[in-house]
PDB file of C-alpha atoms in Angstrom:
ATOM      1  CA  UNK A 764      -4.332 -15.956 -12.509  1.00 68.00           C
ATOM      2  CA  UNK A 765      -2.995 -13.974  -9.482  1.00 74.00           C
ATOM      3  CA  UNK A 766      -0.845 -11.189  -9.943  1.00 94.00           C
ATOM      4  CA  UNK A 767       1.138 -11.031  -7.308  1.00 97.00           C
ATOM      5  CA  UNK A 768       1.599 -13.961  -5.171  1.00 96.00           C
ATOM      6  CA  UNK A 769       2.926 -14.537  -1.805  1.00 96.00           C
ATOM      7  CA  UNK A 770       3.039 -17.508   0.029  1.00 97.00           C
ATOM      8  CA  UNK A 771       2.748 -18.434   2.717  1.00 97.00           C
ATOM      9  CA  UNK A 772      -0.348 -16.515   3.903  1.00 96.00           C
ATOM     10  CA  UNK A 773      -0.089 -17.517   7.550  1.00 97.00           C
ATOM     11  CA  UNK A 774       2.965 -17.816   9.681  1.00 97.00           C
ATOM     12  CA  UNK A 775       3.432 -18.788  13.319  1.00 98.00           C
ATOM     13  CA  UNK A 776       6.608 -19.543  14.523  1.00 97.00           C
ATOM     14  CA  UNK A 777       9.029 -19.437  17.814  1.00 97.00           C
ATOM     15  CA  UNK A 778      11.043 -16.526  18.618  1.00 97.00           C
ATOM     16  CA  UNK A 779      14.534 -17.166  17.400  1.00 97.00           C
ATOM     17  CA  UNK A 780      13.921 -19.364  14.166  1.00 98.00           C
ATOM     18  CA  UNK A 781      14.416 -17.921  10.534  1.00 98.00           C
ATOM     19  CA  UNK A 782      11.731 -18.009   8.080  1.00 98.00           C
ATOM     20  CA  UNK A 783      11.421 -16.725   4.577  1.00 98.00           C
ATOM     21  CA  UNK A 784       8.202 -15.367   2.472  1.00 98.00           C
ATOM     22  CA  UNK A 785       8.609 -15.521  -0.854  1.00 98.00           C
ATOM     23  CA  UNK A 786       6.670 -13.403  -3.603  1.00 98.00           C
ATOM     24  CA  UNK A 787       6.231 -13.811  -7.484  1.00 97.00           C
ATOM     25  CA  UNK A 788       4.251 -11.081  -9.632  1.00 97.00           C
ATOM     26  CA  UNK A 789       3.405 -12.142 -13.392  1.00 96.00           C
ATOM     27  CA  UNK A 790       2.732  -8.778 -14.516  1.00 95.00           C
ATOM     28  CA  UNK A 791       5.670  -8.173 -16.122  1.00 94.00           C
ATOM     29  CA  UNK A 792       6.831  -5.312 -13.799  1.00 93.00           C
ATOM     30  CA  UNK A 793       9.974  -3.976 -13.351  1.00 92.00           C
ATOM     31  CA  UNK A 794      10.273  -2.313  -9.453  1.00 92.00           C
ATOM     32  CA  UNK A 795       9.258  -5.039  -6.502  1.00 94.00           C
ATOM     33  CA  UNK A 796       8.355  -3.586  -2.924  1.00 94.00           C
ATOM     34  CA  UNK A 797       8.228  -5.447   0.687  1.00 96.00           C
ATOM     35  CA  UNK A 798       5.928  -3.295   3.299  1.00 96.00           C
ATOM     36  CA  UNK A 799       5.416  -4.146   6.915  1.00 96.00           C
ATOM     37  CA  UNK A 800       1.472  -3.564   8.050  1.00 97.00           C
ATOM     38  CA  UNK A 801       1.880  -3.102  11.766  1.00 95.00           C
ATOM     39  CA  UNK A 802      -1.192  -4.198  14.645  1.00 93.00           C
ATOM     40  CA  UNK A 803      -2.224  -0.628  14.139  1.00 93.00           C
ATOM     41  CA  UNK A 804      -2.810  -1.469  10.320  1.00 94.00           C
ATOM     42  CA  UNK A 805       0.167   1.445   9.300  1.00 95.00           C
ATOM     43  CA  UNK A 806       2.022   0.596   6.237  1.00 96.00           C
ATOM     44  CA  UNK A 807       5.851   1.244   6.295  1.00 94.00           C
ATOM     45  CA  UNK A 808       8.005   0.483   2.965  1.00 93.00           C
ATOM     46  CA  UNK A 809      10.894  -1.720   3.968  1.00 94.00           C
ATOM     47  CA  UNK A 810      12.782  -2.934   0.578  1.00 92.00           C
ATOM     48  CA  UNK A 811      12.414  -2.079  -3.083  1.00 92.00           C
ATOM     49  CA  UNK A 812      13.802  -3.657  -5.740  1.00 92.00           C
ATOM     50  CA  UNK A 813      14.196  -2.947  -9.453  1.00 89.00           C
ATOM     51  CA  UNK A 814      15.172  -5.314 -11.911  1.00 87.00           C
ATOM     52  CA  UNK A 815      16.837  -7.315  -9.024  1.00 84.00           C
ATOM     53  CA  UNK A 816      18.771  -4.225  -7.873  1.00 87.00           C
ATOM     54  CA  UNK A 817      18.649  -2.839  -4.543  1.00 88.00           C
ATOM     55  CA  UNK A 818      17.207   0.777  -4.490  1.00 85.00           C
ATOM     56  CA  UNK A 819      15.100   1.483  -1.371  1.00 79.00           C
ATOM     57  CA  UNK A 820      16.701   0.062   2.008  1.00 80.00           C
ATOM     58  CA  UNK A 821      14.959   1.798   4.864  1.00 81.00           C
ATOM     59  CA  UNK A 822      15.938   1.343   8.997  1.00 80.00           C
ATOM     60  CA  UNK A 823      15.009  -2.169   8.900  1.00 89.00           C
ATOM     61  CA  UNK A 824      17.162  -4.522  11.003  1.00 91.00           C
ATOM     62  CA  UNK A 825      19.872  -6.159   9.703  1.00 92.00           C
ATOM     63  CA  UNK A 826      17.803  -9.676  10.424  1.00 96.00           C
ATOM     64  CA  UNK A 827      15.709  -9.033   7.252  1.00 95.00           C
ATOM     65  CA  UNK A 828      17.395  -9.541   4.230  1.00 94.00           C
ATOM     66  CA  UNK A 829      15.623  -9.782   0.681  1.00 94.00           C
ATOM     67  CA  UNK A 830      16.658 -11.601  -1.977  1.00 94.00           C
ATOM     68  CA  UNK A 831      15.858 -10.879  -5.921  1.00 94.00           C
ATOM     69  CA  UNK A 832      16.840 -14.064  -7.821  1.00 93.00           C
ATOM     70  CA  UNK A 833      14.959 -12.407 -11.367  1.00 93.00           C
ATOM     71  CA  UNK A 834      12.786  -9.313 -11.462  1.00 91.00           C
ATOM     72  CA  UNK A 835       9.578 -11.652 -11.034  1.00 95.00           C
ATOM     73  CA  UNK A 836      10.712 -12.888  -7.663  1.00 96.00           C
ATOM     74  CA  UNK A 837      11.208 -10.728  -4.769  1.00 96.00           C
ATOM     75  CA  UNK A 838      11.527 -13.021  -1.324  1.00 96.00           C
ATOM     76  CA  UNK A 839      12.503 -11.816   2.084  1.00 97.00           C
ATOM     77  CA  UNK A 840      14.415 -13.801   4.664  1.00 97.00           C
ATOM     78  CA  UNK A 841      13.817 -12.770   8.423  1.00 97.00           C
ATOM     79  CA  UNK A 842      16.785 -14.090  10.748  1.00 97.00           C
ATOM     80  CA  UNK A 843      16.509 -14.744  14.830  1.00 97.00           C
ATOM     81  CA  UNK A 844      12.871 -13.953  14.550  1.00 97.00           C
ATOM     82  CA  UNK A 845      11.571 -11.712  17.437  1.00 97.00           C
ATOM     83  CA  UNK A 846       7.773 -10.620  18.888  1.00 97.00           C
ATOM     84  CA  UNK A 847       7.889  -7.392  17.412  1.00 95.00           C
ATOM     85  CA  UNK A 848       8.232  -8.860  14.373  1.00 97.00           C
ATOM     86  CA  UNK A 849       4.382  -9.698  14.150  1.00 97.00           C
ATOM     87  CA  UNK A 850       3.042  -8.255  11.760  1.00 97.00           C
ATOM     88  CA  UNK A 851       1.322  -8.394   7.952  1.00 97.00           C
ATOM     89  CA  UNK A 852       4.055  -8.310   5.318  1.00 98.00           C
ATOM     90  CA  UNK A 853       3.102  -6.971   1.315  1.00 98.00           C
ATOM     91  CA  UNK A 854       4.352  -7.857  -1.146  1.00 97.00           C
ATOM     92  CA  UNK A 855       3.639  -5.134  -4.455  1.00 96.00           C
ATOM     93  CA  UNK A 856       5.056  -4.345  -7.670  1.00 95.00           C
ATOM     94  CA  UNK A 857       5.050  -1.134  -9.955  1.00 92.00           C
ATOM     95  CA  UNK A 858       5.741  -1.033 -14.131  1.00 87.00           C
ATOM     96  CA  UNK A 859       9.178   0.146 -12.473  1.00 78.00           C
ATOM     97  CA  UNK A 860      10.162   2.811 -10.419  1.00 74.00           C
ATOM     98  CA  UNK A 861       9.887   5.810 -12.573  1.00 76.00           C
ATOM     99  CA  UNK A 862       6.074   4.777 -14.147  1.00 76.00           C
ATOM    100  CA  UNK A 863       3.719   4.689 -10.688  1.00 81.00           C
ATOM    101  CA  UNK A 864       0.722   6.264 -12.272  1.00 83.00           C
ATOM    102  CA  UNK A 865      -1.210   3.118 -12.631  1.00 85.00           C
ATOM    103  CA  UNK A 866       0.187   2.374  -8.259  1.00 89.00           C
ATOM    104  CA  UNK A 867       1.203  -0.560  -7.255  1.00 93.00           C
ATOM    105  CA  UNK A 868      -0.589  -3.734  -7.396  1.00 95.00           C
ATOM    106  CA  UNK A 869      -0.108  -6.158  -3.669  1.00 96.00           C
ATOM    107  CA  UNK A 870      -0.328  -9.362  -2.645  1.00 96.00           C
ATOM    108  CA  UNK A 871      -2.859 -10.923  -0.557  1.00 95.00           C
ATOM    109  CA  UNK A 872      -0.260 -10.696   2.472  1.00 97.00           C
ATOM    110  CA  UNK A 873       1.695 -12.836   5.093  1.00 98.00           C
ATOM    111  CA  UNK A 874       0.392 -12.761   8.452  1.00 97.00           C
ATOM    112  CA  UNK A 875       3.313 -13.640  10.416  1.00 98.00           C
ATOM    113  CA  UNK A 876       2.682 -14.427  14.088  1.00 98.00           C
ATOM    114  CA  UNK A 877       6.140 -14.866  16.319  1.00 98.00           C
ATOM    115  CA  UNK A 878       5.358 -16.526  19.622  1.00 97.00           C
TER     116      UNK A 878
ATOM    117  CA  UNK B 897       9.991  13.807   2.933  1.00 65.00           C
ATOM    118  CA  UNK B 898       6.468  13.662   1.885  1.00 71.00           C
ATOM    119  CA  UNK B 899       3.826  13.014   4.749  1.00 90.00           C
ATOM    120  CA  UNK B 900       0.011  11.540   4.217  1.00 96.00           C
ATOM    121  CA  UNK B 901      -2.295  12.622   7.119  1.00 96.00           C
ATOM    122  CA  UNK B 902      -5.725  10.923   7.378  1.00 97.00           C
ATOM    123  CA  UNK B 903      -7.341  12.532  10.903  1.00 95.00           C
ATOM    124  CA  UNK B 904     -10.351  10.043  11.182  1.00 97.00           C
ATOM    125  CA  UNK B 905      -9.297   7.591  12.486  1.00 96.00           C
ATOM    126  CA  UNK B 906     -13.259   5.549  12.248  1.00 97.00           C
ATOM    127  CA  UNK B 907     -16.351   7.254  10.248  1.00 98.00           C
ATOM    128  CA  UNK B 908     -19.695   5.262   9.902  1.00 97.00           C
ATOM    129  CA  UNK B 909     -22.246   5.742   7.431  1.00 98.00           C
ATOM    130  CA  UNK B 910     -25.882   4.367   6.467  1.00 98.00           C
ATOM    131  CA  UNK B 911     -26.165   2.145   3.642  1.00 98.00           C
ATOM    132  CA  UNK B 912     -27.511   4.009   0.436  1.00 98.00           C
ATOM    133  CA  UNK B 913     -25.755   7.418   2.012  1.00 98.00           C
ATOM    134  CA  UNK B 914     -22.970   9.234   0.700  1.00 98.00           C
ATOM    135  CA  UNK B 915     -19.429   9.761   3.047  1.00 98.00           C
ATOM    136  CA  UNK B 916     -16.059  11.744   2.166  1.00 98.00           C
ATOM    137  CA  UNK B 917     -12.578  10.614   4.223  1.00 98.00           C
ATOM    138  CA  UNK B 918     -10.301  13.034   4.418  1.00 98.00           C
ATOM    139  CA  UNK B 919      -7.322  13.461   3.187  1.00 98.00           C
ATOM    140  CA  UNK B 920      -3.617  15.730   3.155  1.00 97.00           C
ATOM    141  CA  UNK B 921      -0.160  15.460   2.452  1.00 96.00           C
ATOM    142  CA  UNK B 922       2.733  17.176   2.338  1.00 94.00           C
ATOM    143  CA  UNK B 923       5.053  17.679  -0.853  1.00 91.00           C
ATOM    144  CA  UNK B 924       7.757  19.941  -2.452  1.00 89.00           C
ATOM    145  CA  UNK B 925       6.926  18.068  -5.529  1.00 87.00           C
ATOM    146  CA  UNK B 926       4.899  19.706  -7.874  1.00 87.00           C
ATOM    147  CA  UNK B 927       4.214  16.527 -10.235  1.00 88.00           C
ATOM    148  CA  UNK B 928       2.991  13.371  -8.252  1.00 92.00           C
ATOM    149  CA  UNK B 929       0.006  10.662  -8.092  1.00 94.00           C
ATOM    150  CA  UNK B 930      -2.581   9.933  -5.591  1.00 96.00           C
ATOM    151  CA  UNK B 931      -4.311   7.096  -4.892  1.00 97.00           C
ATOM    152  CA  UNK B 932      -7.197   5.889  -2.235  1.00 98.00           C
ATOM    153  CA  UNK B 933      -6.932   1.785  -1.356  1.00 98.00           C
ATOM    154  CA  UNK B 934      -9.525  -0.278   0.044  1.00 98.00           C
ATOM    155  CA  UNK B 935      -8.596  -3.278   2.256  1.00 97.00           C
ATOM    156  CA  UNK B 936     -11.529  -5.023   3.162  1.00 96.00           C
ATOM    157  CA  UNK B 937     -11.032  -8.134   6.347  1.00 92.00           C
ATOM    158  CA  UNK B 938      -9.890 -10.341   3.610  1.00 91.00           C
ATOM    159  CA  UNK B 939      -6.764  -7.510   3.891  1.00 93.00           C
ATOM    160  CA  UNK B 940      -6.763  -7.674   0.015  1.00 94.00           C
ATOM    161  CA  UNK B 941      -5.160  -4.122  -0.776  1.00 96.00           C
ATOM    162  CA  UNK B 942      -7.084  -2.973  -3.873  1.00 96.00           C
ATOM    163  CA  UNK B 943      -6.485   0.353  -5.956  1.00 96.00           C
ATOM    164  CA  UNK B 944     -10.006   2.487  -5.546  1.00 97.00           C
ATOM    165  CA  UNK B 945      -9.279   5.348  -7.305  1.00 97.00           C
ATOM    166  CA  UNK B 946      -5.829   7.262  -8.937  1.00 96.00           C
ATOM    167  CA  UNK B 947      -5.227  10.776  -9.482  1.00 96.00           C
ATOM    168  CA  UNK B 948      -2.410  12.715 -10.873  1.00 92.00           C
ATOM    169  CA  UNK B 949      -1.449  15.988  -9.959  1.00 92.00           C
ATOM    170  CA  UNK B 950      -1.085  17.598 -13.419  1.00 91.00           C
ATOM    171  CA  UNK B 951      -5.095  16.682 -14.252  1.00 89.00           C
ATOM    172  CA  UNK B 952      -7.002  19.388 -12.996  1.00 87.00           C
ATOM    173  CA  UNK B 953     -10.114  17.296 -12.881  1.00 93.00           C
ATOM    174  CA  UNK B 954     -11.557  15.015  -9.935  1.00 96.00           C
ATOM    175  CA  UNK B 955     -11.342  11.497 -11.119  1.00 95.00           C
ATOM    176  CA  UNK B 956     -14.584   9.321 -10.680  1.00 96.00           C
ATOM    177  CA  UNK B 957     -14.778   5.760 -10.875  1.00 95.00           C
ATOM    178  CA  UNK B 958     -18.493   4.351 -10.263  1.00 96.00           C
ATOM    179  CA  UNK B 959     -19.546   5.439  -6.717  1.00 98.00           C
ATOM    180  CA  UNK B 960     -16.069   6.760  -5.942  1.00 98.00           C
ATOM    181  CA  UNK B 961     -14.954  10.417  -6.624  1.00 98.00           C
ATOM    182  CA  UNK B 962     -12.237  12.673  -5.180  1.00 98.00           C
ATOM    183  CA  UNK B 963     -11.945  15.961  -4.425  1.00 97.00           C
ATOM    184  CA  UNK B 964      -8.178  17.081  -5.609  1.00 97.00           C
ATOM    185  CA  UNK B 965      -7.212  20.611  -4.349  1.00 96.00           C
ATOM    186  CA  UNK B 966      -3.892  20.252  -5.421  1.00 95.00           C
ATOM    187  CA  UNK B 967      -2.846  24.129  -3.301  1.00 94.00           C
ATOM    188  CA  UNK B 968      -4.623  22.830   0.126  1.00 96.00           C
ATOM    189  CA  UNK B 969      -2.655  19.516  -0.566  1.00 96.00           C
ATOM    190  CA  UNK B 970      -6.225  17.750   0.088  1.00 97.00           C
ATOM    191  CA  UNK B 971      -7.243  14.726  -1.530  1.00 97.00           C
ATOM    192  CA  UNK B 972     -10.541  13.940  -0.203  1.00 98.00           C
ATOM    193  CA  UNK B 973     -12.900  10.202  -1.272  1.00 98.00           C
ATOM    194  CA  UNK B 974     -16.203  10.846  -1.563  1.00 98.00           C
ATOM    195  CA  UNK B 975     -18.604   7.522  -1.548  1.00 98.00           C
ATOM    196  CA  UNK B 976     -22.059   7.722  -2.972  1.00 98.00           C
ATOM    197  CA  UNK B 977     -24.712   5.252  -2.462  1.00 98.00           C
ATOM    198  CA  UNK B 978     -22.693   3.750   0.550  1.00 98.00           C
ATOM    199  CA  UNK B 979     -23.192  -0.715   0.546  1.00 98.00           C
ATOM    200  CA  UNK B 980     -22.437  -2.779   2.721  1.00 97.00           C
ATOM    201  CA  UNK B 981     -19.520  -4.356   1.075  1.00 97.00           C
ATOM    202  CA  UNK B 982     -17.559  -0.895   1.445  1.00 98.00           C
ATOM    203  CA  UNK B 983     -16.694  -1.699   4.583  1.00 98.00           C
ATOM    204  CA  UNK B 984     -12.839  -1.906   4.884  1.00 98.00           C
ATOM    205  CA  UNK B 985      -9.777   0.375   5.779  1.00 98.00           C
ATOM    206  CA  UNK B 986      -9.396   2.861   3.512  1.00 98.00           C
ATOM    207  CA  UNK B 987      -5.834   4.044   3.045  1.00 98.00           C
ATOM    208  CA  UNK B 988      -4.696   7.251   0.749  1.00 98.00           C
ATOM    209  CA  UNK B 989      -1.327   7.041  -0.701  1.00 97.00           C
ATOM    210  CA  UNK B 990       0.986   9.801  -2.302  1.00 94.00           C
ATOM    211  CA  UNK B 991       3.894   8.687  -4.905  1.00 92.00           C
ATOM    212  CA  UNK B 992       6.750  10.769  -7.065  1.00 83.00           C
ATOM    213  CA  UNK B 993       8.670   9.126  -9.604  1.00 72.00           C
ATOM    214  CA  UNK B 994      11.829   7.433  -7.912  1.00 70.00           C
ATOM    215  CA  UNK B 995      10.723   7.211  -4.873  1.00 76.00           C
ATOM    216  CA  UNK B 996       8.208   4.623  -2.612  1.00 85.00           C
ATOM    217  CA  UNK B 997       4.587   5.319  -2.218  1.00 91.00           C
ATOM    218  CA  UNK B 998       3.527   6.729   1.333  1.00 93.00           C
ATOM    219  CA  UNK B 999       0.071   5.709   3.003  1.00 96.00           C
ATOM    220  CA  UNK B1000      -1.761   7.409   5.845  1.00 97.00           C
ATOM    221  CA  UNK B1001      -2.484   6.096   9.031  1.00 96.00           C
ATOM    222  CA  UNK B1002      -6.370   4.612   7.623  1.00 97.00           C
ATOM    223  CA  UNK B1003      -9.599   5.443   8.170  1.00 98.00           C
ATOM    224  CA  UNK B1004     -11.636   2.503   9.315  1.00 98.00           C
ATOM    225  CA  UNK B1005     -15.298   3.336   7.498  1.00 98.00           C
ATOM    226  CA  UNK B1006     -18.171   1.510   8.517  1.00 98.00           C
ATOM    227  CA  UNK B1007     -21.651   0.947   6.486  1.00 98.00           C
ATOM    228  CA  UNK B1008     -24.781  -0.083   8.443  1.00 98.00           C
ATOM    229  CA  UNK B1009     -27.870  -1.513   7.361  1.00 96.00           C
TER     230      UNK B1009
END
């Protein structure tokens, strides 16, 4: 049973379509993270959400927008996709935001490929 | 803001042999948790090894240790008995309560036969 799901795994798509990855965790977390893994395999924190609510929004374009329909779901909607968006998107969760002792558990990953 | 520094970039190391990555970051916080992940080509991100800053002692788990120095700000993974299935990226991470965990830049570690 996998914790934290993402799907899909792979993505290739044209420059200027939207797409959407969507992420479920069954772990009974509170606090749900996006990350962006870069070509140079750096990890950069892009949205946080706990309990559906907003708390981390870093300098990430306006195109990306995620969506929390119940603390269990955490999906992310990319608009007028571009090449630099390429990259390997996490999903993770923590207990919430406050208990991070045990860190944060991921998901396998989205490799999204804009051509 | 806190930093995470990893300055080896690659490291090799015979199978059966023991290897440490390096590690330092850079707080204000006195109360915080570290953590070493493994990501492997499957790109699986999976939770080595935790430490938290208040515990004096070097947590071990198996073939994994650390070295905390908690006033150098180091927070070194030492891997005994290196196999083959420890090669991966190996990423250390620094979190504080309220706030999103931070990675360094990776060490790429590679075991050879």
């Amino acid at each position: 049973d996998t914790a934290v799901s993402q799907t899909p795994k792979y993505l290739v798509t044209q420059m200027g379509n939207d797409k959407s990855i969507k992420c479920e965790q069954n772990l009974g977390h509170d606090t749900m993270y996006w990350y962006k893994q870069d070509s140079k395999k750096f990890l950069k924190i892009m949205f946080s959400y706990n309990n559906k609510e907003l708390i981390i929004n870093e300098t990430v374009p306006n195109r990306f927008s995620p969506k929390s329909p119940d603390k269990a779901h955490l999906n992310l909607h990319i608009n007028s996709l571009e090449l630099g968006d390429s990259a390997v998107y996490f999903c993770a969760s923590s207990q919430d935001h406050f208990r991070v002792y045990s860190g944060y558990t991921f998901g396998s990953g989205t490799r999204l490929t804009v051509v | 803001a806190q930093t995470v520094t990893q300055s080896q970039p690659e490291m090799s190391v015979q199978e059966a042999e023991t290897v440490t990555l390096s590690c330092t970051y850079d707080t204000s916080e006195n109360n915080y948790y570290l953590f070493w992940y493994k990501q492997p080509p499957s790109r699986q991100m999976i939770l080595v090894i935790r430490q938290e800053a208040y515990k004096q002692q070097n947590a071990t788990e198996n073939r994994f240790s650390v070295n905390f120095q908690k006033a150098a700000k180091s927070f070194s993974l030492k891997i005994s008995d290196s196999q083959l299935g420890d090669t991966a990226m190996y990423f250390c991470a620094f979190v504080h309560n309220n706030n999103d965990m931070r990675f360094g830049a990776g060490t790429r570690l590679t075991v050879k036969p």
